[in-house]
Short mmCIF file of C-alpha atoms in Angstrom, two decimals:
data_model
loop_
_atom_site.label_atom_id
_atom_site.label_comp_id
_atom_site.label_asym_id
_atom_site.label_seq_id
_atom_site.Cartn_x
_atom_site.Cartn_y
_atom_site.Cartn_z
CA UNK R 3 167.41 70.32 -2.29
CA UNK R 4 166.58 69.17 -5.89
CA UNK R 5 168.43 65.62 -6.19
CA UNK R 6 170.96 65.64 -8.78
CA UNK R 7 169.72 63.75 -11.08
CA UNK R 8 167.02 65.63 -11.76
CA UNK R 9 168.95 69.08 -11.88
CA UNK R 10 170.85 67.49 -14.26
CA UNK R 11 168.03 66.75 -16.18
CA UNK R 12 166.90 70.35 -16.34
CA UNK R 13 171.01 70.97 -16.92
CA UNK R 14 170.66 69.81 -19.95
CA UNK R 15 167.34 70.48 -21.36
CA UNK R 16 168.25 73.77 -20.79
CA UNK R 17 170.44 73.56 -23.45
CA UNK R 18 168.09 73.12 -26.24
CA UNK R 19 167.48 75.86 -28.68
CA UNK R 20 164.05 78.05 -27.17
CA UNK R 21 164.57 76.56 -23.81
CA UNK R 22 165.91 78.59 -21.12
CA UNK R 23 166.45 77.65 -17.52
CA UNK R 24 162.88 78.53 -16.67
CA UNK R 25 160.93 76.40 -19.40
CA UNK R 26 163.79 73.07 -18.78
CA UNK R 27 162.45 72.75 -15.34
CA UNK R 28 158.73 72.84 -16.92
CA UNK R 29 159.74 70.68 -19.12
CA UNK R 30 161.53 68.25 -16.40
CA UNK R 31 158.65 68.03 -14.65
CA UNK R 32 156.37 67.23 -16.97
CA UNK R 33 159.01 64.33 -18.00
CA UNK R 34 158.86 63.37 -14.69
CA UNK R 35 155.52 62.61 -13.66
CA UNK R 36 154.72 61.19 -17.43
CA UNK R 37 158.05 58.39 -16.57
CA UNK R 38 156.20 55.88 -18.21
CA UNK R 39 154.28 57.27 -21.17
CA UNK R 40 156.83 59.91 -22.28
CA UNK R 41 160.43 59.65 -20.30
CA UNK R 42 161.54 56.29 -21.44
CA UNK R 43 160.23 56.48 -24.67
CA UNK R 44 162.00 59.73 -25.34
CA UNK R 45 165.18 58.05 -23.86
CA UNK R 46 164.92 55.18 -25.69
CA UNK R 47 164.27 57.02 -29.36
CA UNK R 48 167.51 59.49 -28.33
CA UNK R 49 169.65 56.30 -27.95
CA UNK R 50 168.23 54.65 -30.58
CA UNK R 51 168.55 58.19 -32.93
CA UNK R 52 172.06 59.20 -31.84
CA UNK R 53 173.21 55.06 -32.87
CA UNK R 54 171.66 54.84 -36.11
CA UNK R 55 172.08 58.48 -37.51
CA UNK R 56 174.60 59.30 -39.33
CA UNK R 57 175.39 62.03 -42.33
CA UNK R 58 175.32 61.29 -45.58
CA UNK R 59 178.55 61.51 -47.08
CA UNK R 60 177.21 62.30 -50.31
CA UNK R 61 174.69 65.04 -49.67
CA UNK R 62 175.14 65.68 -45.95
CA UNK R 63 171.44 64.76 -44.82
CA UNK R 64 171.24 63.01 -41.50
CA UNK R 65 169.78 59.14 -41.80
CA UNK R 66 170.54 55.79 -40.96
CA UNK R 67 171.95 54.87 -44.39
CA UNK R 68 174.87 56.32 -45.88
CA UNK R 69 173.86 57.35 -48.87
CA UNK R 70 170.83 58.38 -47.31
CA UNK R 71 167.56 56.89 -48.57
CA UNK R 72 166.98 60.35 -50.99
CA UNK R 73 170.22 59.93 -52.60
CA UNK R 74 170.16 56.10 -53.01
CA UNK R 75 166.20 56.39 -54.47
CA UNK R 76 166.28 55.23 -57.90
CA UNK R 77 162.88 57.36 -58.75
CA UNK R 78 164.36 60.52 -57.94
CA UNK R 79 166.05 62.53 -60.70
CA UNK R 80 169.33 62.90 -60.46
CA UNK R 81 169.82 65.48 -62.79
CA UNK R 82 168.32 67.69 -60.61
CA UNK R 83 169.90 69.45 -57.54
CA UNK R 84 168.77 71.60 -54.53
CA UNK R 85 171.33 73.21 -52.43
CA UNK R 86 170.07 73.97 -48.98
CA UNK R 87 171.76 75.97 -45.92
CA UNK R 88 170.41 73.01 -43.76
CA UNK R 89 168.77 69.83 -43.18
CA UNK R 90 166.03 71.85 -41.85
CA UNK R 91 165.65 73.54 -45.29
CA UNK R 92 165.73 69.61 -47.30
CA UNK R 93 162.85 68.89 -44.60
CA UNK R 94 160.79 71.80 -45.14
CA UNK R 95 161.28 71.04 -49.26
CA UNK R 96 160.56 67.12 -48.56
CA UNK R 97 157.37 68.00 -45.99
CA UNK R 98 156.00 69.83 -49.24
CA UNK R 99 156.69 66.45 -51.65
CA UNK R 100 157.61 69.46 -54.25
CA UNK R 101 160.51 68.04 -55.40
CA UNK R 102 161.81 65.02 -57.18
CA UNK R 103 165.26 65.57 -57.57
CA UNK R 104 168.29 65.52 -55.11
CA UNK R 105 169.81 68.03 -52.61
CA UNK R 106 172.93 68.89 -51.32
CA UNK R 107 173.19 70.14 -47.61
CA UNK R 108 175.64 73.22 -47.50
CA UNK R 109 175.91 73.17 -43.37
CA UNK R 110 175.54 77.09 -43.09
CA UNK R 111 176.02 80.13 -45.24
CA UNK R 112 178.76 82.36 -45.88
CA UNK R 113 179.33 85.26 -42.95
CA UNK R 114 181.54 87.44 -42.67
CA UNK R 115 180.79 88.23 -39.02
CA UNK R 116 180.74 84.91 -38.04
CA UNK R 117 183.76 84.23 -39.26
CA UNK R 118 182.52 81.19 -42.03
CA UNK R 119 183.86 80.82 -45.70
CA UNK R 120 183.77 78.46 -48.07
CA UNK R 121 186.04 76.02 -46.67
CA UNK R 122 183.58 75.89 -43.78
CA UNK R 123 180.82 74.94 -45.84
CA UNK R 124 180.18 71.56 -48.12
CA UNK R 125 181.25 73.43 -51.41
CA UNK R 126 184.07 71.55 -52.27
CA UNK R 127 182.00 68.16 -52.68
CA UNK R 128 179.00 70.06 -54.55
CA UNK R 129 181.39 71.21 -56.88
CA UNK R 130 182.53 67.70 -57.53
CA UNK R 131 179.02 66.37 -58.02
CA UNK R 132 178.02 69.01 -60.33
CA UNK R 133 181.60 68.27 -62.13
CA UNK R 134 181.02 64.65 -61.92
CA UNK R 135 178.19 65.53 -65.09
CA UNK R 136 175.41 64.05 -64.65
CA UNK R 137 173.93 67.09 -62.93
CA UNK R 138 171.15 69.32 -65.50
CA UNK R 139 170.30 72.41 -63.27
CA UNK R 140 171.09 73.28 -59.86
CA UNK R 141 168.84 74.83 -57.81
CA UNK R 142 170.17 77.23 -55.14
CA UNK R 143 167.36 77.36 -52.25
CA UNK R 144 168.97 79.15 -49.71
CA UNK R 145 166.94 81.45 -47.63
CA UNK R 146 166.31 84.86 -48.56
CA UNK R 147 167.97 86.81 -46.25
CA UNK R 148 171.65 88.61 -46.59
CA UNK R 149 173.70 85.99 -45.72
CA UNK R 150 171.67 83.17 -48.10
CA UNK R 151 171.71 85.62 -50.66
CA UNK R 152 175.33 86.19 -50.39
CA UNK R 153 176.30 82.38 -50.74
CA UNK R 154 173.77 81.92 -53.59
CA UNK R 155 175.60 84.52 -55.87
CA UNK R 156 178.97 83.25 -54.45
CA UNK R 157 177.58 79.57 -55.75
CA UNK R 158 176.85 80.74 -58.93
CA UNK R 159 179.87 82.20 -59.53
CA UNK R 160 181.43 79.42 -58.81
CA UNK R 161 179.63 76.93 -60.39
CA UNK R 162 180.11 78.90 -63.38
CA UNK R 163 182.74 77.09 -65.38
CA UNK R 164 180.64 73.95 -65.14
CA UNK R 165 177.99 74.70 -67.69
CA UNK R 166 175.24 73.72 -66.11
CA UNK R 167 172.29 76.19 -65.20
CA UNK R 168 172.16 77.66 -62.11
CA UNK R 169 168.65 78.64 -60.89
CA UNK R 170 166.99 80.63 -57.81
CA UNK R 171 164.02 79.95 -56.10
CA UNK R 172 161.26 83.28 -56.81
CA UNK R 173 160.48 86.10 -54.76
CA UNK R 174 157.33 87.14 -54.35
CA UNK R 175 154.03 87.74 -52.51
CA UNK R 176 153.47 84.06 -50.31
CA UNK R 177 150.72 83.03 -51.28
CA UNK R 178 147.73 83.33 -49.13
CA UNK R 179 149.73 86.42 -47.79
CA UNK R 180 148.17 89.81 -47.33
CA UNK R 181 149.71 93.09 -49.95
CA UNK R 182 149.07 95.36 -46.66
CA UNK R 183 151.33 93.20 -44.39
CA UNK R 184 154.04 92.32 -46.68
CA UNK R 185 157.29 94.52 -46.23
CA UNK R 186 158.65 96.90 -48.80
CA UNK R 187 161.57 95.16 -50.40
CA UNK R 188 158.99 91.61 -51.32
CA UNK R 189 156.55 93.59 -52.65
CA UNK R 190 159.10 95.90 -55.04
CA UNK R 191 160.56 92.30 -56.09
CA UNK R 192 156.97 90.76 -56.66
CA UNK R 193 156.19 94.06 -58.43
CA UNK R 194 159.47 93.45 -60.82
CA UNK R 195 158.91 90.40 -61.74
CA UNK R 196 155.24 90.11 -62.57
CA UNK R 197 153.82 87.95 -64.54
CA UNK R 198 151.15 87.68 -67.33
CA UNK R 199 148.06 86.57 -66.14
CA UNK C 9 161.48 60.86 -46.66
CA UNK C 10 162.85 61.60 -42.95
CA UNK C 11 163.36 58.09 -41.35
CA UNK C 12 160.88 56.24 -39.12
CA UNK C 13 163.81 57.11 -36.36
CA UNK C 14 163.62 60.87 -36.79
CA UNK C 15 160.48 61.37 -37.19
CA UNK C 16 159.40 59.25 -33.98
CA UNK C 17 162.09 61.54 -31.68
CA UNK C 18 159.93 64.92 -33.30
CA UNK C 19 156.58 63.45 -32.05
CA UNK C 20 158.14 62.49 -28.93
CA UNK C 21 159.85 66.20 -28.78
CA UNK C 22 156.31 67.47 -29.73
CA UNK C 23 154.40 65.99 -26.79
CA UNK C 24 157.32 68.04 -23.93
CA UNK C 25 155.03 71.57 -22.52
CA UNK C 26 155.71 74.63 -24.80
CA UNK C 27 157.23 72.75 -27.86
CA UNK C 28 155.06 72.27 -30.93
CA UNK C 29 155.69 71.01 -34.48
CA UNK C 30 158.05 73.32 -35.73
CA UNK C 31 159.96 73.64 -32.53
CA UNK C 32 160.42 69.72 -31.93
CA UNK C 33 161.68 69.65 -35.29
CA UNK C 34 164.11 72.16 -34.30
CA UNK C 35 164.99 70.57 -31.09
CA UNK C 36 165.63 67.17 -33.15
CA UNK C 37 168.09 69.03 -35.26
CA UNK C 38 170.29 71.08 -33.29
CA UNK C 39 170.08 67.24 -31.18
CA UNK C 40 171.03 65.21 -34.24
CA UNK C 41 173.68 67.25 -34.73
CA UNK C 42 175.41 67.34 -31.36
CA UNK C 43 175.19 63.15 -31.06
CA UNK C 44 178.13 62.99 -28.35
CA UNK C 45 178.18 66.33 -26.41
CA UNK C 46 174.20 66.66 -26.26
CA UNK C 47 171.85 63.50 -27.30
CA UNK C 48 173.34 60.83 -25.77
CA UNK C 49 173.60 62.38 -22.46
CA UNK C 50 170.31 63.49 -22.58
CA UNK C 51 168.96 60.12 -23.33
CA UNK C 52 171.15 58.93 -19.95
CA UNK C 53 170.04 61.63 -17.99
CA UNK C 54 166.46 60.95 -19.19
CA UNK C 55 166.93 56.97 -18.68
CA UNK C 56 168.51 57.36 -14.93
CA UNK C 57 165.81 59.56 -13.78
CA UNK C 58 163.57 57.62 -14.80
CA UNK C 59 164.53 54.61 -12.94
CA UNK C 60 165.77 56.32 -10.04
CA UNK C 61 163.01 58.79 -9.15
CA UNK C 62 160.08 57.97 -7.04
CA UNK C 63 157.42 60.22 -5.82
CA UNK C 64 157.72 61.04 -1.53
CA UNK C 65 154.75 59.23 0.09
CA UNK C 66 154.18 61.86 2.88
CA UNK C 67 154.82 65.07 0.82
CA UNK C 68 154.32 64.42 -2.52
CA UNK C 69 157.55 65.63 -3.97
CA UNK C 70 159.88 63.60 -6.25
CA UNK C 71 163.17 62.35 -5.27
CA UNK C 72 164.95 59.37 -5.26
CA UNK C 73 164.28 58.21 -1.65
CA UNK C 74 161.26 57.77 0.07
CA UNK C 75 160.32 59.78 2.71
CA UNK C 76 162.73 62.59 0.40
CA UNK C 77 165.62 64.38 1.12
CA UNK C 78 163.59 67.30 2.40
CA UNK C 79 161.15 65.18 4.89
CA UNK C 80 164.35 62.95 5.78
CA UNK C 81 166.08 66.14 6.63
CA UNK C 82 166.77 66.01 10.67
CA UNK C 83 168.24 69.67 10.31
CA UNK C 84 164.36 71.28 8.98
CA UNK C 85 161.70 72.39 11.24
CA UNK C 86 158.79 69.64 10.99
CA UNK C 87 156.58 72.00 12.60
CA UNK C 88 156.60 74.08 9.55
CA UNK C 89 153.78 72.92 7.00
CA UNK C 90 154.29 74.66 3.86
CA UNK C 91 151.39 73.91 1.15
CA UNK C 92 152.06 73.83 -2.54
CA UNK C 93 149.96 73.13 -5.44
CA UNK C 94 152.84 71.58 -7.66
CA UNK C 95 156.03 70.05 -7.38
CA UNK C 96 157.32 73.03 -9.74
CA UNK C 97 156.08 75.72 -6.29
CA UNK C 98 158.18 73.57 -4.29
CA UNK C 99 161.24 73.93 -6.54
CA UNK C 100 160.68 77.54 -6.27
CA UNK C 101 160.64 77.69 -2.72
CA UNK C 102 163.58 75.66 -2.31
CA UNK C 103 165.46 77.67 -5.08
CA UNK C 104 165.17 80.87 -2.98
CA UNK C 105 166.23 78.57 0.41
CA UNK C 106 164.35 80.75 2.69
CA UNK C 107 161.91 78.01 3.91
CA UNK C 108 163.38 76.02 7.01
CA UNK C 109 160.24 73.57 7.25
CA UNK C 110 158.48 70.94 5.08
CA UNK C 111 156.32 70.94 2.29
CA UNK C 112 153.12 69.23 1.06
CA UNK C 113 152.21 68.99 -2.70
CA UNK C 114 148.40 68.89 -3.43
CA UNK C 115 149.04 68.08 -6.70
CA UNK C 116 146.70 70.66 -8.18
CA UNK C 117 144.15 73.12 -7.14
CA UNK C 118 139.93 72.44 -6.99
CA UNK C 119 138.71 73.36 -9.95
CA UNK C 120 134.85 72.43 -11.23
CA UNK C 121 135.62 73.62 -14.68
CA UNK C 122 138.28 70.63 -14.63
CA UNK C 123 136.31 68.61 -13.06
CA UNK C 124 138.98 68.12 -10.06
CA UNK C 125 137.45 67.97 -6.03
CA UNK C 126 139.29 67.13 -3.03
CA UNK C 127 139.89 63.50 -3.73
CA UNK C 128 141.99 64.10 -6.43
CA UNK C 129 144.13 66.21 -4.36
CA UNK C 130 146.11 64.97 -1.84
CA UNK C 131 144.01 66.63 1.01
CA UNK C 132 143.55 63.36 2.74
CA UNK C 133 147.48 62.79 3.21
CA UNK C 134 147.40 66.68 4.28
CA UNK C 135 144.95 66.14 7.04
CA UNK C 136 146.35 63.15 8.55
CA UNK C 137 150.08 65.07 8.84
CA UNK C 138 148.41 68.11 10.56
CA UNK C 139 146.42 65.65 12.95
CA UNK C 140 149.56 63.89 13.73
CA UNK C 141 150.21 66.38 16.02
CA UNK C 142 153.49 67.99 15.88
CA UNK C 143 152.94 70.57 12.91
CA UNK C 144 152.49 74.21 15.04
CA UNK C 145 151.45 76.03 12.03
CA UNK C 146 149.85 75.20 8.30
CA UNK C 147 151.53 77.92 5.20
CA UNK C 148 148.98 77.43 2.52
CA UNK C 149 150.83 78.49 -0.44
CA UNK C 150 148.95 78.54 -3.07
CA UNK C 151 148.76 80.46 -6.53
CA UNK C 152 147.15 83.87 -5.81
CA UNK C 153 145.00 82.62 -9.07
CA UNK C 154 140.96 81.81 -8.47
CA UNK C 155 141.59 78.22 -8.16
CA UNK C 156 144.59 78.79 -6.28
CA UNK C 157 142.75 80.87 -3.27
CA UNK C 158 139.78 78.93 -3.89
CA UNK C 159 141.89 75.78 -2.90
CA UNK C 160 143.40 77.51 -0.26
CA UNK C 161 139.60 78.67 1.42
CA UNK C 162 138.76 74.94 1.41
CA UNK C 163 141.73 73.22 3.18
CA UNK C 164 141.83 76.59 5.67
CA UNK C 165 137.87 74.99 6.18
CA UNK C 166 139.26 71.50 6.36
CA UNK C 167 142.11 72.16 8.87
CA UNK C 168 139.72 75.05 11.11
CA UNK C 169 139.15 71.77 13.49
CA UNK C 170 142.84 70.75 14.22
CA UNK C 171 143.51 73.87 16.32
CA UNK C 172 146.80 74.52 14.19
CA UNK C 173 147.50 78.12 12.90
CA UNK C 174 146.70 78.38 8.91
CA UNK C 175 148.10 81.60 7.31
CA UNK C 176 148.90 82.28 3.42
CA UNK C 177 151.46 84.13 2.00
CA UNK C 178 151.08 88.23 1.94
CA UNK C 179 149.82 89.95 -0.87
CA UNK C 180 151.52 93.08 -2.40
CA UNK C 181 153.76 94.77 -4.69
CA UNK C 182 156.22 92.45 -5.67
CA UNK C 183 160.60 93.59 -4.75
CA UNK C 184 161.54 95.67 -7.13
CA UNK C 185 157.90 96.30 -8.89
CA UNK C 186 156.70 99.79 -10.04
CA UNK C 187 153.34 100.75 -9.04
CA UNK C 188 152.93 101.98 -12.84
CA UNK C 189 152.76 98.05 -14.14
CA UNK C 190 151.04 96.68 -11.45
CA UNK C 191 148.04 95.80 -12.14
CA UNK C 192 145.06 96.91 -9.68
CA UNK C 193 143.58 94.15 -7.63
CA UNK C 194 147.32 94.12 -6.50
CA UNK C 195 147.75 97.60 -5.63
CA UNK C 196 144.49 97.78 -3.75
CA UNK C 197 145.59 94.81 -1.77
CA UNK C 198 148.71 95.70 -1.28
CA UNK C 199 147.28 99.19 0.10
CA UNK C 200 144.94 97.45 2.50
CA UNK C 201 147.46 95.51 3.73
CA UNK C 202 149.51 98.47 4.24
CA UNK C 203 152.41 98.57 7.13
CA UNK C 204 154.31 101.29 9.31
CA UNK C 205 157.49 102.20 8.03
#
């Protein structure tokens, strides 16, 4: 006896990532007694979003320009590049304001499980940037985990005709984190490659 | 150096129950990314329900017609008073379809830590139905929380003058609980409360 509109509602919010059928209908409800303050707005910045979005064809960020407004900035060093598994990854590195240069937005990472190789991925047009030669040092900042790892050293081999450095971001203790609660394999790498202090 | 677009759909995202920063930024991704199949359907769904529902001004529950389906219903026992703190209970009730009768939504519980007393529950809306006349019996329904029973003292106070049976729902070990994770204000309850076999 829930109308239909609204079980659509929770139809679909249930298909966000960390929401399952229970927390949609929280969620729905919530939507639905705030109609004013938070339903329409959120409706009207999805519509507005999913019109002016749209992936750069150069780097493969999401924004409303294409080249998007990092790739057509005229501050930012384009000599410079960051490859990232996802646009999740080039907003972590722009929440941090750490870095002036460019990126280029993979879409995944290699997986042999999953069935994903390079032709899945956005290799083909980093190779052309990096080939295009006015690229100094790329910077492969995929995550640390098997998979990332994998498609770094599969990057660097490939990028390895082009003469251009090929660099890593460093392992180590985070900082602010704890020796005791760090697991095994960090703190060997940290260990590795210490530094003079 | 996310657009004014994106970043107003994360706050938006960040305001929904149970999402914060770092999961409305996720929820904006996997969105942005399914434009067709996922965001602008969403922003529909979101936009009809928000014209279309209207909250039931003699139970409380949303729909979009007023009386609702559920008080409209010719086919459900209006004897049957069934008391709920939120539209969310109700949903629940309805989901397991083993209530024939209607429903009332409080829209809360009393609670003096929060400030909230009888008039900012719909008690007065509650009373009127039961002195109507044709409800036989009140089902205060209730969370078995403090508030919850607390709430559910008071309107059994309220309603003692309209000569209509009030009753709550039983207490016990829930279907298919083990006595083992129960925890013991439950199990003594339920062992009061104890019936023949």
């Amino acid at each position: 006896m829930i109308g239909p509109e609204i079980e659509r509602l929770i139809q679909l919010l249930g298909r966000l990532p960390g929401l399952g059928p229970r927390s949609a209908r929280r969620v729905a409800l919530h939507l639905l007694k705030k109609r004013e303050v938070l339903m329409q707005p959120l409706s009207a910045a999805l519509a507005d979003a999913a019109r002016a979005i749209r992936t750069c064809s150069t780097c493969g960020n999401l924004d409303t320009t294409d080249p998007c407004s990092i790739c057509a900035d005229p501050r930012r060093d384009s000599g410079l590049l960051c490859v990232v598994e996802d646009i999740g990854d080039l907003w972590a590195m722009e929440r941090g304001k750490i870095f002036p240069g460019l990126y280029h937005v993979l879409g995944g990472t290699l997986s042999a499980l999953d069935g994903i190789g390079p032709d899945e991925l956005n290799v083909g047009g980093l190779l052309r940037r990096v080939q295009a030669g006015s690229v100094r040092e790329v910077i492969v900042a995929t995550n640390a985990t098997v998979d990332g790892q994998t498609t770094a050293h599969y990057l660097a081999e490939r990028l390895a005709g082009c003469a251009v450095p090929v660099t890593r971001l460093a392992h180590g203790v985070p900082v602010g984190g704890e020796l005791d609660w760090l697991d095994d394999g960090t703190l060997a790498t940290a260990l590795k490659a210490r530094r003079a202090l």
